[in-house]
Coordinates of C-alpha atoms in Angstrom, one line a residue:
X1053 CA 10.0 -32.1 1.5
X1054 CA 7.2 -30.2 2.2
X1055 CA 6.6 -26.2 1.5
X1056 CA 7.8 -25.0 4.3
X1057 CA 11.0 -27.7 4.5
X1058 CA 11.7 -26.1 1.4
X1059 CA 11.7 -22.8 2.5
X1060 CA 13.2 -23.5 5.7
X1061 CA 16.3 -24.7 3.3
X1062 CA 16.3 -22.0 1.0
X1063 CA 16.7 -19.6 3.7
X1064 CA 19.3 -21.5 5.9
X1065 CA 21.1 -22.1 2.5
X1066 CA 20.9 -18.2 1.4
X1067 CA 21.3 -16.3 4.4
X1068 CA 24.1 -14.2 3.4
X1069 CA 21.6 -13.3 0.2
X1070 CA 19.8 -10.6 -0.5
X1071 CA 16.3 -13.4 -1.5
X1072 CA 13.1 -12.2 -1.3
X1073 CA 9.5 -13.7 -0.5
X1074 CA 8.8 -14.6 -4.2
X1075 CA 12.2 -16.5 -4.3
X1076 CA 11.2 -18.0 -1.5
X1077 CA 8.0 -19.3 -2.9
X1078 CA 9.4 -20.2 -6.0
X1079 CA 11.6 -22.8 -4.2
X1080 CA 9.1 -24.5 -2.2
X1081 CA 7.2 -24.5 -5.3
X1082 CA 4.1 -22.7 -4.1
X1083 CA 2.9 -19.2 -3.8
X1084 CA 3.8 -16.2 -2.1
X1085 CA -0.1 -16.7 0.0
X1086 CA 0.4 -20.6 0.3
X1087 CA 4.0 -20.6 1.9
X1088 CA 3.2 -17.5 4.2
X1089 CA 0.0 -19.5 5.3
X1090 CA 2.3 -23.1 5.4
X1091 CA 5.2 -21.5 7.6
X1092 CA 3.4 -19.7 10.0
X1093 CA 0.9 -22.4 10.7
X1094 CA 3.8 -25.1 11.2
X1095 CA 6.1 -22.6 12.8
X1096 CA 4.9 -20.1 14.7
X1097 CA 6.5 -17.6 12.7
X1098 CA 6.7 -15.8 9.5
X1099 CA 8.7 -16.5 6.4
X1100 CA 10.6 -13.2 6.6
X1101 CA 10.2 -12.4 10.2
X1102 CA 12.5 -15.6 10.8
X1103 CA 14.6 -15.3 8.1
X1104 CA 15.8 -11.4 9.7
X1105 CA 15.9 -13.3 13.0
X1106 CA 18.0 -15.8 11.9
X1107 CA 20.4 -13.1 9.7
X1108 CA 20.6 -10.8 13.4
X1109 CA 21.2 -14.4 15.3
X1110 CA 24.2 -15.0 13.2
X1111 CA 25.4 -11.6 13.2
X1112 CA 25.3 -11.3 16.9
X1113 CA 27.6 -14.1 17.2
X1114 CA 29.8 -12.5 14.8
X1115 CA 30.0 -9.2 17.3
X1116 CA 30.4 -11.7 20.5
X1117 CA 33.4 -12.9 18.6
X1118 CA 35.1 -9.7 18.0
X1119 CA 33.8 -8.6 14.5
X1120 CA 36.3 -5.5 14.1
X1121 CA 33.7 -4.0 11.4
X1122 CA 30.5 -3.5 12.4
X1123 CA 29.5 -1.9 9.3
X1124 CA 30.7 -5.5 7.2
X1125 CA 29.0 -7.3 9.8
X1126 CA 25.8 -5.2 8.8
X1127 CA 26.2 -5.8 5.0
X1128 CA 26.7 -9.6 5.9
X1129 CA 23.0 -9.2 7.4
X1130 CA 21.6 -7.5 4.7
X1131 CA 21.3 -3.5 5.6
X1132 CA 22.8 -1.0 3.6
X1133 CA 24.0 0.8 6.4
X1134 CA 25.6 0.9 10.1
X1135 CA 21.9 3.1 11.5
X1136 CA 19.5 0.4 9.9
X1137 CA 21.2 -2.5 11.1
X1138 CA 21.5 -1.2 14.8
X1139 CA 17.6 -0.4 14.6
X1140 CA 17.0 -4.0 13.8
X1141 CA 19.2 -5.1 16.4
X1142 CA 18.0 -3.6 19.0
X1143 CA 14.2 -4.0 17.7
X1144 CA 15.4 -7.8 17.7
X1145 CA 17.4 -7.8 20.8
X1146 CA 16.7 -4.8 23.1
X1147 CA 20.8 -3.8 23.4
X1148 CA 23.1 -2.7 20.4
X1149 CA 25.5 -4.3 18.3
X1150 CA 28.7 -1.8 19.9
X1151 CA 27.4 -3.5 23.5
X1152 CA 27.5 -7.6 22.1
X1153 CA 30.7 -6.6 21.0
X1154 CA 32.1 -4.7 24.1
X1155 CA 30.6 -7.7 26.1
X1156 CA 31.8 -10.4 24.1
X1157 CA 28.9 -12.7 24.8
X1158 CA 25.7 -13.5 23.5
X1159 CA 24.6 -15.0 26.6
X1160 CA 22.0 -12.6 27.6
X1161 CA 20.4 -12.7 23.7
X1162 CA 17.7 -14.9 23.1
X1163 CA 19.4 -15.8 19.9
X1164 CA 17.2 -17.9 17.2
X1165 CA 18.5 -20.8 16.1
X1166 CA 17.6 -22.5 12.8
X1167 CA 14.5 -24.7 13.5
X1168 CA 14.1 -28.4 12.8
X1169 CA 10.7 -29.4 11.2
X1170 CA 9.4 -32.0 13.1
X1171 CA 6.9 -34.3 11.0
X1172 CA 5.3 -35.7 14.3
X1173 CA 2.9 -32.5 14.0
X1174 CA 1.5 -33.8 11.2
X1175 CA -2.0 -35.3 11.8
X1176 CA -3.7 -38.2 10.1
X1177 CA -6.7 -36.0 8.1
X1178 CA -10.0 -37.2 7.3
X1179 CA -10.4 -36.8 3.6
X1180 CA -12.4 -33.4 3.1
X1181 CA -15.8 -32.5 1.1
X1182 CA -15.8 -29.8 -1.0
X1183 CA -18.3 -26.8 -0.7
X1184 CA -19.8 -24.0 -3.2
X1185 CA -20.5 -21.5 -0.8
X1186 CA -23.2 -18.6 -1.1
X1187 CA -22.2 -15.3 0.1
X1188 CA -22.7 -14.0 3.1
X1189 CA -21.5 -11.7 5.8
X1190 CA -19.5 -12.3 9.1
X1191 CA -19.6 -9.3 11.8
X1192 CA -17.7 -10.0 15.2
X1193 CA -14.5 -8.8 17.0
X1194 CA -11.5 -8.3 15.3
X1195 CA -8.0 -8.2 16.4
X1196 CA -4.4 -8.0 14.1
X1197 CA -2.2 -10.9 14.9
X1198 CA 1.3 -12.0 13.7
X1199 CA 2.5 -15.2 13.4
X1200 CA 4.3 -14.6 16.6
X1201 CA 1.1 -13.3 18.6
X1202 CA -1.7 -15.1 17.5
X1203 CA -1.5 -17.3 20.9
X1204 CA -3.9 -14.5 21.8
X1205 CA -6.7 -15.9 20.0
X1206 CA -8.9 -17.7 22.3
X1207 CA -8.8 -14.4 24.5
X1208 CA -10.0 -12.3 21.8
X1209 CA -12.7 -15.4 21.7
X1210 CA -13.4 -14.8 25.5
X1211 CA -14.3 -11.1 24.7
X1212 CA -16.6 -11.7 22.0
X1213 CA -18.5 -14.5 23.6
X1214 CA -21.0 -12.6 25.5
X1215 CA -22.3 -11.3 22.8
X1216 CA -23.4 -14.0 21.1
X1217 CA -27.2 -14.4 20.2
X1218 CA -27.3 -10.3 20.9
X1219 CA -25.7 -8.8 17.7
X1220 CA -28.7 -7.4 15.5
X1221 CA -29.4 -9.3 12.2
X1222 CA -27.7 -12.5 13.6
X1223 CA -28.4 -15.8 11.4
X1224 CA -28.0 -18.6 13.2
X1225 CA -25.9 -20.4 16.1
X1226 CA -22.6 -21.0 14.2
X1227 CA -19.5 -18.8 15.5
X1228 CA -16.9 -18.3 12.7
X1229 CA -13.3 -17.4 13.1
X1230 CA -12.0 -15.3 10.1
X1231 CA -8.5 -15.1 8.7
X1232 CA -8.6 -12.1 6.2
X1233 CA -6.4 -9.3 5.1
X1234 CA -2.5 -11.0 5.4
X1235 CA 0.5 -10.1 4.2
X1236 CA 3.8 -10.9 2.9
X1237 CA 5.2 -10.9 6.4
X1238 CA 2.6 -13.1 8.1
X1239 CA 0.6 -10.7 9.4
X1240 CA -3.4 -11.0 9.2
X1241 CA -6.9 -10.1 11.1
X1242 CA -9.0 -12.5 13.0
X1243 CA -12.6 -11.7 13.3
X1244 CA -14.4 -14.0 15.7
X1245 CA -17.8 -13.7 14.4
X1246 CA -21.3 -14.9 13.4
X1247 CA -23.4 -14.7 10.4
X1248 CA -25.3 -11.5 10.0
X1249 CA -28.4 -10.2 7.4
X1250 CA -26.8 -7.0 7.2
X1251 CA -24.2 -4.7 8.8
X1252 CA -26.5 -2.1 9.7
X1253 CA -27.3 -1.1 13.6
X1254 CA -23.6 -3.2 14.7
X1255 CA -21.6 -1.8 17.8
X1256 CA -19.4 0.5 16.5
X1257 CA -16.1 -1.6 17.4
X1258 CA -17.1 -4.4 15.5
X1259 CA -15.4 -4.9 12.3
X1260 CA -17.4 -6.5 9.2
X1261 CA -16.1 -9.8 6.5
X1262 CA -17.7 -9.9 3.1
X1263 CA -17.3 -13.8 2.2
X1264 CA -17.5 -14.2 -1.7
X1265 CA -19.2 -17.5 -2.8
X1266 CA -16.0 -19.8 -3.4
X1267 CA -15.4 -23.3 -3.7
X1268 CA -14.3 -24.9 -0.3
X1269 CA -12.2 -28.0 0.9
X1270 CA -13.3 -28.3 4.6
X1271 CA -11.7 -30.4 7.1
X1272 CA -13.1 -31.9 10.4
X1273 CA -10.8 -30.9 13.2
X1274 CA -12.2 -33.5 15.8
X1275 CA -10.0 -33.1 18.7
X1276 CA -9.8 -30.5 21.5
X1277 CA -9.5 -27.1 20.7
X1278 CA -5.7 -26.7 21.5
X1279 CA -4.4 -29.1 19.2
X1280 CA -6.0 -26.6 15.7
X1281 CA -2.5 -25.8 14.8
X1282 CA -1.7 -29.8 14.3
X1283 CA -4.6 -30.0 11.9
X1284 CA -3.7 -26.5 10.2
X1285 CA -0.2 -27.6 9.6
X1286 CA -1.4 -30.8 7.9
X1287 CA -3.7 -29.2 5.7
X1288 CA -1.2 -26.2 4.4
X1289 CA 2.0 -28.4 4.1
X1290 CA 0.9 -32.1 3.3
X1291 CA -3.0 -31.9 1.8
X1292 CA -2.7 -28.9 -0.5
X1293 CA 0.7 -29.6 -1.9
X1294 CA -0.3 -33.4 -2.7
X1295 CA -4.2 -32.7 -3.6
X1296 CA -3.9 -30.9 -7.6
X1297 CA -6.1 -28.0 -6.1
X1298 CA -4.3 -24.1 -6.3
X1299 CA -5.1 -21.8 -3.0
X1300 CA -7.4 -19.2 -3.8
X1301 CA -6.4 -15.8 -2.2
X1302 CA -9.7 -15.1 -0.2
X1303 CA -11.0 -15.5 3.4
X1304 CA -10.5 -19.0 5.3
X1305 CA -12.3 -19.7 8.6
X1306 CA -13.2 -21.9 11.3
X1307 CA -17.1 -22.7 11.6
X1308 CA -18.2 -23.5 15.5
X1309 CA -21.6 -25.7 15.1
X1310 CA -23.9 -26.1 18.1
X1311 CA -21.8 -29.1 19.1
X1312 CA -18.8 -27.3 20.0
X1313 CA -18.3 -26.7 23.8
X1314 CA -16.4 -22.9 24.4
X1315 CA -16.2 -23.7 27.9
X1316 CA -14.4 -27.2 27.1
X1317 CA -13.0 -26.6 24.3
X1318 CA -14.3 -29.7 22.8
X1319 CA -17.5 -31.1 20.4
X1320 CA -15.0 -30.1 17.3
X1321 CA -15.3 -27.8 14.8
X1322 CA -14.5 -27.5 10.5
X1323 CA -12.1 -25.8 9.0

């Protein structure tokens, strides 16, 4: 099994359970960073995030099918009290718990059900070459995504294209897209950027990456654009587990070269 099999059976196996993201780890045998990183890039979602889906899924059904308590049905979930858990409900749900259970259905819910890894996503990789980086600088666009939104990636992308080749103290023709800054829960920025001497004379909206000189495995992702996740998946829940090497908590991108097409979506790219 791979990190995120693991965690997706330590959660389905300790819903009732008050676990948190470092028991979580510890069972899928990574770290806290590594199995955030592996679940969100082979499911869509994060760690927690689905685990208080899943908890609100189950408890739904409980209300559909008459749960007399609300209040046990709450504590079954996980929240202290009857207030928190019909926050979360309806953050989750868009109705109450008292409603489910005066309607007796669930069949307007869009209930999440416990999700089945499927190791077709997992690509063949090309072995990778490892890089010492220098340091150097990445200014560009940045945007705060969740597992659940980064779909909204390649539109972010759209908006910073133009000003390509115009950004004072650009280095270069290579584009990089940044990951930096995530969380326990999934969430992260992603700067869509280029290489800059300094950050000095930048349109005020831009926001700015310091990369640290670091030792790098970087993949070839041949293949068109839409199919990133595939390769990202691979890397997080089938290379790094098997390769002896530790994730380092610090910035990972994508690197654009000259031969990558933005209008095609094709030439390839490195991660």
């Amino acid at each position: 099994m791979n990190p995120t099999e693991k965690a997706l059976w330590f959660v389905e196996s300790h819903l009732p359970d008050a676990i948190s993201l470092d028991d979580v780890a510890a069972s899928s045998g990574v770290s806290r960073f590594h199995v955030t990183r592996a679940f969100g890039a082979a499911t869509g979602r994060s760690v927690m995030g689905y685990m208080r889906a899943r908890r609100l899924s189950e408890a739904a059904r409980k209300l559909a099918g008459g749960a007399p308590d609300i209040l046990s049905v709450a504590l079954d979930a996980g929240y202290g009290s009857h207030e928190a858990f019909t926050r979360a409900f309806r953050d989750q749900f868009g109705t109450t718990p008292e409603l489910v259970r005066a309607e007796s259905s669930t069949k307007n819910l869009d209930l999440v059900e416990p999700i089945l890894m499927d190791s077709s996503l997992l690509a063949t990789l090309e072995p990778p070459r490892f890089e010492t980086s220098r340091p150097f600088l990445i200014a560009g666009l940045g945007e705060r995504y969740s597992c659940e939104s980064s779909a909204g990636i390649p539109t972010q992308w759209q908006r910073f294209g133009p000003y390509i080749g115009n950004i004072p103290g650009q280095i270069g023709n290579v584009a990089y897209g940044a990951c930096v800054n995530g969380d326990d829960v999934g969430n992260f920025d992603y700067v869509a950027g280029v290489e800059v001497a300094d950050f000095s004379d930048l349109p005020k909206d831009f926001c700015r990456v310091r990369v640290p000189a670091q030792k790098y495995a970087v993949f070839a992702h041949r293949e068109h654009i839409s199919t990133i996740r595939h390769t990202v998946n691979t890397i997080w829940n089938k290379w790094l587990p098997a390769s002896g090497h530790e994730i380092a908590d610090a910035p990972e991108f994508e690197r654009y070269g000259p031969e990558f097409d933005p209008h095609s979506g094709n030439g390839g790219l490195e991660i």
